[in-house]
PDB file of C-alpha atoms in Angstrom:
ATOM      1  CA  ARG A   1       4.744   6.240  24.644  1.00 62.00           C
ATOM      2  CA  LEU A   2       4.036   9.646  26.158  1.00 69.00           C
ATOM      3  CA  ARG A   3       6.657  11.292  23.981  1.00 69.00           C
ATOM      4  CA  ARG A   4       5.116   9.633  20.925  1.00 62.00           C
ATOM      5  CA  VAL A   5       1.710  11.068  21.905  1.00 64.00           C
ATOM      6  CA  GLN A   6       3.229  14.542  22.266  1.00 66.00           C
ATOM      7  CA  LEU A   7       4.921  14.272  18.878  1.00 65.00           C
ATOM      8  CA  MET A   8       1.744  12.959  17.262  1.00 61.00           C
ATOM      9  CA  ARG A   9      -0.317  15.871  18.551  1.00 63.00           C
ATOM     10  CA  SER A  10       2.196  18.378  17.178  1.00 63.00           C
ATOM     11  CA  GLU A  11       2.130  16.788  13.689  1.00 60.00           C
ATOM     12  CA  GLN A  12      -1.507  17.293  12.709  1.00 59.00           C
ATOM     13  CA  GLU A  13      -1.216  19.742   9.793  1.00 66.00           C
ATOM     14  CA  ASP A  14      -0.417  17.401   6.892  1.00 73.00           C
ATOM     15  CA  PRO A  15       0.095  13.926   8.302  1.00 77.00           C
ATOM     16  CA  LEU A  16       1.384  12.359   5.080  1.00 79.00           C
ATOM     17  CA  VAL A  17       4.168  14.919   4.748  1.00 75.00           C
ATOM     18  CA  SER A  18       4.921  15.620   8.413  1.00 77.00           C
ATOM     19  CA  ASN A  19       6.570  13.331  10.937  1.00 80.00           C
ATOM     20  CA  LEU A  20       3.316  11.517  11.745  1.00 82.00           C
ATOM     21  CA  CYS A  21       4.015   8.628   9.353  1.00 87.00           C
ATOM     22  CA  PRO A  22       7.492   7.919  10.797  1.00 88.00           C
ATOM     23  CA  ILE A  23       5.998   8.110  14.298  1.00 86.00           C
ATOM     24  CA  LEU A  24       3.260   5.690  13.229  1.00 90.00           C
ATOM     25  CA  CYS A  25       5.889   3.343  11.768  1.00 93.00           C
ATOM     26  CA  THR A  26       7.798   3.491  15.058  1.00 91.00           C
ATOM     27  CA  VAL A  27       4.702   2.696  17.104  1.00 91.00           C
ATOM     28  CA  ASP A  28       3.864  -0.206  14.787  1.00 95.00           C
ATOM     29  CA  HIS A  29       7.411  -1.550  15.074  1.00 95.00           C
ATOM     30  CA  LEU A  30       7.409  -1.209  18.880  1.00 93.00           C
ATOM     31  CA  THR A  31       4.123  -3.099  19.053  1.00 93.00           C
ATOM     32  CA  GLY A  32       5.554  -5.921  16.978  1.00 92.00           C
ATOM     33  CA  VAL A  33       8.799  -6.080  18.961  1.00 93.00           C
ATOM     34  CA  LEU A  34       7.015  -6.111  22.322  1.00 91.00           C
ATOM     35  CA  GLY A  35       4.696  -8.827  21.027  1.00 88.00           C
ATOM     36  CA  THR A  36       7.644 -11.063  20.150  1.00 88.00           C
ATOM     37  CA  TRP A  37       9.532 -10.235  23.338  1.00 85.00           C
ATOM     38  CA  ALA A  38       6.646 -11.475  25.436  1.00 79.00           C
ATOM     39  CA  GLU A  39       7.394 -15.098  24.510  1.00 80.00           C
ATOM     40  CA  PRO A  40      10.987 -15.696  25.768  1.00 81.00           C
ATOM     41  CA  PRO A  41      11.291 -17.463  29.161  1.00 82.00           C
ATOM     42  CA  PHE A  42      12.824 -14.430  30.882  1.00 82.00           C
ATOM     43  CA  PHE A  43       9.750 -12.275  30.259  1.00 78.00           C
ATOM     44  CA  LEU A  44       7.394 -15.142  31.103  1.00 79.00           C
ATOM     45  CA  GLN A  45       9.209 -15.466  34.448  1.00 81.00           C
ATOM     46  CA  LEU A  46       8.778 -11.716  35.005  1.00 81.00           C
ATOM     47  CA  GLU A  47       5.052 -12.052  34.381  1.00 80.00           C
ATOM     48  CA  GLN A  48       4.864 -15.065  36.719  1.00 81.00           C
ATOM     49  CA  GLN A  49       6.657 -13.084  39.430  1.00 82.00           C
ATOM     50  CA  LYS A  50       4.278 -10.141  38.926  1.00 80.00           C
ATOM     51  CA  VAL A  51       1.259 -12.438  39.211  1.00 78.00           C
ATOM     52  CA  GLU A  52       2.609 -14.027  42.410  1.00 79.00           C
ATOM     53  CA  GLU A  53       3.258 -10.596  43.968  1.00 81.00           C
ATOM     54  CA  GLU A  54      -0.347  -9.619  43.228  1.00 78.00           C
ATOM     55  CA  GLY A  55      -1.613 -12.810  44.867  1.00 78.00           C
ATOM     56  CA  GLY A  56      -2.617 -14.642  41.713  1.00 74.00           C
ATOM     57  CA  SER A  57      -1.699 -18.145  40.670  1.00 73.00           C
ATOM     58  CA  GLU A  58      -1.905 -18.224  36.857  1.00 77.00           C
ATOM     59  CA  ILE A  59      -0.405 -16.072  34.158  1.00 75.00           C
ATOM     60  CA  GLN A  60      -3.224 -14.298  32.322  1.00 78.00           C
ATOM     61  CA  GLY A  61      -1.192 -12.561  29.628  1.00 76.00           C
ATOM     62  CA  THR A  62       2.247 -11.141  29.092  1.00 80.00           C
ATOM     63  CA  VAL A  63       4.275  -8.535  30.893  1.00 80.00           C
ATOM     64  CA  PHE A  64       3.822  -6.204  27.905  1.00 84.00           C
ATOM     65  CA  ASP A  65       0.032  -6.508  27.414  1.00 86.00           C
ATOM     66  CA  LYS A  66      -0.803  -3.106  28.909  1.00 87.00           C
ATOM     67  CA  THR A  67       1.908  -1.336  26.907  1.00 89.00           C
ATOM     68  CA  ILE A  68       0.931  -3.128  23.694  1.00 92.00           C
ATOM     69  CA  ALA A  69      -2.717  -2.160  24.219  1.00 93.00           C
ATOM     70  CA  GLN A  70      -1.737   1.485  24.723  1.00 92.00           C
ATOM     71  CA  LEU A  71       0.445   1.463  21.625  1.00 92.00           C
ATOM     72  CA  GLU A  72      -2.316  -0.195  19.568  1.00 94.00           C
ATOM     73  CA  TYR A  73      -4.726   2.517  20.702  1.00 93.00           C
ATOM     74  CA  LEU A  74      -2.196   5.191  19.743  1.00 90.00           C
ATOM     75  CA  LYS A  75      -1.672   3.542  16.352  1.00 93.00           C
ATOM     76  CA  SER A  76      -5.425   3.393  15.762  1.00 94.00           C
ATOM     77  CA  GLU A  77      -5.788   7.049  16.695  1.00 90.00           C
ATOM     78  CA  MET A  78      -3.011   8.080  14.300  1.00 89.00           C
ATOM     79  CA  VAL A  79      -4.572   6.075  11.447  1.00 93.00           C
ATOM     80  CA  SER A  80      -7.912   7.755  12.205  1.00 92.00           C
ATOM     81  CA  ASN A  81      -6.238  11.168  12.071  1.00 88.00           C
ATOM     82  CA  ILE A  82      -4.722  10.391   8.676  1.00 91.00           C
ATOM     83  CA  VAL A  83      -8.071   9.123   7.347  1.00 94.00           C
ATOM     84  CA  GLU A  84      -9.870  12.233   8.604  1.00 91.00           C
ATOM     85  CA  TRP A  85      -7.248  14.460   6.987  1.00 90.00           C
ATOM     86  CA  ILE A  86      -7.552  12.608   3.672  1.00 92.00           C
ATOM     87  CA  MET A  87     -11.349  12.888   3.811  1.00 93.00           C
ATOM     88  CA  PHE A  88     -11.073  16.620   4.506  1.00 90.00           C
ATOM     89  CA  SER A  89      -8.835  16.978   1.455  1.00 90.00           C
ATOM     90  CA  ILE A  90     -11.222  14.970  -0.721  1.00 91.00           C
ATOM     91  CA  ARG A  91     -14.235  16.950   0.475  1.00 89.00           C
ATOM     92  CA  SER A  92     -12.497  20.206  -0.373  1.00 88.00           C
ATOM     93  CA  LYS A  93     -11.539  18.888  -3.838  1.00 85.00           C
ATOM     94  CA  SER A  94     -15.098  17.727  -4.457  1.00 83.00           C
ATOM     95  CA  ARG A  95     -16.736  21.033  -3.556  1.00 82.00           C
ATOM     96  CA  GLU A  96     -17.031  22.176  -7.188  1.00 79.00           C
ATOM     97  CA  TYR A  97     -18.391  18.814  -8.267  1.00 74.00           C
ATOM     98  CA  ARG A  98     -21.007  18.786  -5.519  1.00 71.00           C
ATOM     99  CA  LYS A  99     -21.985  22.391  -6.206  1.00 72.00           C
ATOM    100  CA  GLU A 100     -21.998  22.484 -10.010  1.00 67.00           C
ATOM    101  CA  VAL A 101     -22.903  19.024 -11.276  1.00 60.00           C
ATOM    102  CA  LYS A 102     -26.508  17.924 -10.851  1.00 62.00           C
ATOM    103  CA  TRP A 103     -26.975  14.415 -12.078  1.00 59.00           C
ATOM    104  CA  PHE A 104     -30.667  14.728 -12.830  1.00 56.00           C
ATOM    105  CA  SER A 105     -29.979  17.440 -15.406  1.00 59.00           C
ATOM    106  CA  LEU A 106     -27.234  15.591 -17.292  1.00 58.00           C
ATOM    107  CA  THR A 107     -28.060  14.425 -20.788  1.00 60.00           C
ATOM    108  CA  GLU A 108     -26.972  11.108 -22.259  1.00 57.00           C
ATOM    109  CA  ALA A 109     -24.039  12.803 -24.019  1.00 54.00           C
ATOM    110  CA  GLU A 110     -22.844  14.327 -20.732  1.00 54.00           C
ATOM    111  CA  SER A 111     -22.873  11.054 -18.827  1.00 56.00           C
ATOM    112  CA  GLU A 112     -19.087  10.707 -19.136  1.00 63.00           C
ATOM    113  CA  ALA A 113     -16.746  11.519 -16.264  1.00 65.00           C
ATOM    114  CA  GLN A 114     -16.990  15.140 -15.232  1.00 67.00           C
ATOM    115  CA  PRO A 115     -13.701  17.067 -14.873  1.00 72.00           C
ATOM    116  CA  ASP A 116     -14.689  18.167 -11.371  1.00 71.00           C
ATOM    117  CA  ALA A 117     -15.074  14.520 -10.325  1.00 76.00           C
ATOM    118  CA  CYS A 118     -11.595  13.769 -11.616  1.00 80.00           C
ATOM    119  CA  LEU A 119     -10.119  16.189  -9.063  1.00 83.00           C
ATOM    120  CA  LEU A 120     -11.474  14.255  -6.119  1.00 83.00           C
ATOM    121  CA  LEU A 121     -10.463  10.901  -7.609  1.00 86.00           C
ATOM    122  CA  GLN A 122      -6.995  12.247  -8.331  1.00 90.00           C
ATOM    123  CA  ALA A 123      -6.676  13.462  -4.723  1.00 89.00           C
ATOM    124  CA  LEU A 124      -7.781  10.051  -3.450  1.00 91.00           C
ATOM    125  CA  ALA A 125      -5.247   8.261  -5.672  1.00 93.00           C
ATOM    126  CA  PHE A 126      -2.445  10.615  -4.622  1.00 93.00           C
ATOM    127  CA  HIS A 127      -3.149  10.179  -0.906  1.00 93.00           C
ATOM    128  CA  LEU A 128      -3.383   6.397  -1.215  1.00 94.00           C
ATOM    129  CA  GLU A 129      -0.124   6.230  -3.153  1.00 95.00           C
ATOM    130  CA  THR A 130       1.644   8.495  -0.653  1.00 93.00           C
ATOM    131  CA  SER A 131       0.397   6.588   2.377  1.00 93.00           C
ATOM    132  CA  HIS A 132       1.246   3.238   0.751  1.00 94.00           C
ATOM    133  CA  SER A 133       4.824   4.371   0.200  1.00 93.00           C
ATOM    134  CA  CYS A 134       5.422   5.616   3.740  1.00 93.00           C
ATOM    135  CA  LEU A 135       3.500   3.135   5.924  1.00 93.00           C
ATOM    136  CA  PRO A 136       4.003  -0.561   6.693  1.00 94.00           C
ATOM    137  CA  SER A 137       1.590  -2.851   4.850  1.00 94.00           C
ATOM    138  CA  SER A 138      -0.405  -3.800   7.967  1.00 93.00           C
ATOM    139  CA  VAL A 139      -0.963  -0.140   8.856  1.00 95.00           C
ATOM    140  CA  PHE A 140      -1.755   0.760   5.250  1.00 95.00           C
ATOM    141  CA  THR A 141      -4.326  -2.035   5.101  1.00 96.00           C
ATOM    142  CA  SER A 142      -6.047  -0.641   8.178  1.00 95.00           C
ATOM    143  CA  LEU A 143      -5.904   2.855   6.688  1.00 96.00           C
ATOM    144  CA  TRP A 144      -7.400   1.982   3.294  1.00 95.00           C
ATOM    145  CA  GLN A 145     -10.167  -0.086   4.897  1.00 95.00           C
ATOM    146  CA  ARG A 146     -11.178   2.827   7.123  1.00 96.00           C
ATOM    147  CA  LEU A 147     -10.855   5.207   4.199  1.00 95.00           C
ATOM    148  CA  ALA A 148     -13.068   2.973   2.018  1.00 94.00           C
ATOM    149  CA  GLU A 149     -15.702   3.019   4.752  1.00 94.00           C
ATOM    150  CA  GLN A 150     -15.564   6.818   4.956  1.00 93.00           C
ATOM    151  CA  MET A 151     -15.604   7.173   1.158  1.00 92.00           C
ATOM    152  CA  GLY A 152     -18.711   4.989   0.946  1.00 90.00           C
ATOM    153  CA  GLU A 153     -20.503   7.236   3.421  1.00 89.00           C
ATOM    154  CA  PHE A 154     -19.235  10.326   1.610  1.00 89.00           C
ATOM    155  CA  PHE A 155     -20.464   9.137  -1.791  1.00 84.00           C
ATOM    156  CA  LEU A 156     -23.855   8.227  -0.395  1.00 82.00           C
ATOM    157  CA  GLU A 157     -24.498  11.191   1.893  1.00 82.00           C
ATOM    158  CA  GLU A 158     -22.774  14.020   0.060  1.00 80.00           C
ATOM    159  CA  LEU A 159     -22.925  13.024  -3.610  1.00 75.00           C
ATOM    160  CA  LEU A 160     -25.907  10.735  -4.167  1.00 72.00           C
ATOM    161  CA  LEU A 161     -28.533  11.889  -1.692  1.00 73.00           C
ATOM    162  CA  PRO A 162     -28.365  15.629  -2.530  1.00 71.00           C
ATOM    163  CA  ASN A 163     -29.163  14.871  -6.184  1.00 65.00           C
ATOM    164  CA  ARG A 164     -32.717  14.243  -7.231  1.00 55.00           C
ATOM    165  CA  PHE A 165     -33.064  11.973 -10.188  1.00 54.00           C
ATOM    166  CA  LEU A 166     -36.667  12.799 -11.049  1.00 48.00           C
ATOM    167  CA  PRO A 167     -38.391  16.168 -10.943  1.00 49.00           C
ATOM    168  CA  VAL A 168     -40.444  16.440  -7.751  1.00 48.00           C
ATOM    169  CA  GLN A 169     -43.797  16.652  -9.555  1.00 48.00           C
ATOM    170  CA  LYS A 170     -43.040  13.564 -11.620  1.00 48.00           C
ATOM    171  CA  PHE A 171     -41.900  11.678  -8.501  1.00 47.00           C
ATOM    172  CA  THR A 172     -45.042  12.682  -6.600  1.00 48.00           C
ATOM    173  CA  HIS A 173     -47.154  11.658  -9.565  1.00 47.00           C
ATOM    174  CA  LEU A 174     -45.410   8.271  -9.616  1.00 47.00           C
ATOM    175  CA  LEU A 175     -46.124   7.757  -5.942  1.00 50.00           C
ATOM    176  CA  LEU A 176     -49.805   8.638  -6.297  1.00 51.00           C
ATOM    177  CA  PHE A 177     -50.478   6.964  -9.641  1.00 49.00           C
ATOM    178  CA  PRO A 178     -47.804   4.287 -10.199  1.00 52.00           C
ATOM    179  CA  GLY A 179     -49.440   2.748 -13.279  1.00 54.00           C
ATOM    180  CA  SER A 180     -49.976   6.027 -15.130  1.00 50.00           C
ATOM    181  CA  ILE A 181     -46.444   6.444 -16.473  1.00 49.00           C
TER     182      ILE A 181
END
């Protein structure tokens, strides 16, 4: 586990191209193997012996619970690192869109997809496809769910909220005299 942590920390530059995905796959596989190994009688007897040495009477878990918990934490941290890296990439691709396109000034004819928006959607699709191809399905599911959460916040806080949809005077007028328009 410690060696996996060391390797993970050295593979932060581009996690979808570096060795982080194979490390994540290894951690996921180890977690699954240790979970299934906890059930055979030999390992249950080891846990019973451990409990008796500590002065207890009942088995509370398995002999691998602590290791599985540490590996699950490591797996969660690696998925978070990949999500943060993807979000960084998407933010950098969306910079032109956020800077140049102001929704309140678009006309009806311009309401189609903006080319600058396509860059960020293309980056999102590429990263999802790459991560889907190199991660196990359970890890990928966790990754896309976290990424969807982050993307929702990104769209709201960095794309929607900075745009004003009504000129300030018109909005103020609406607030003061709602029936006048």
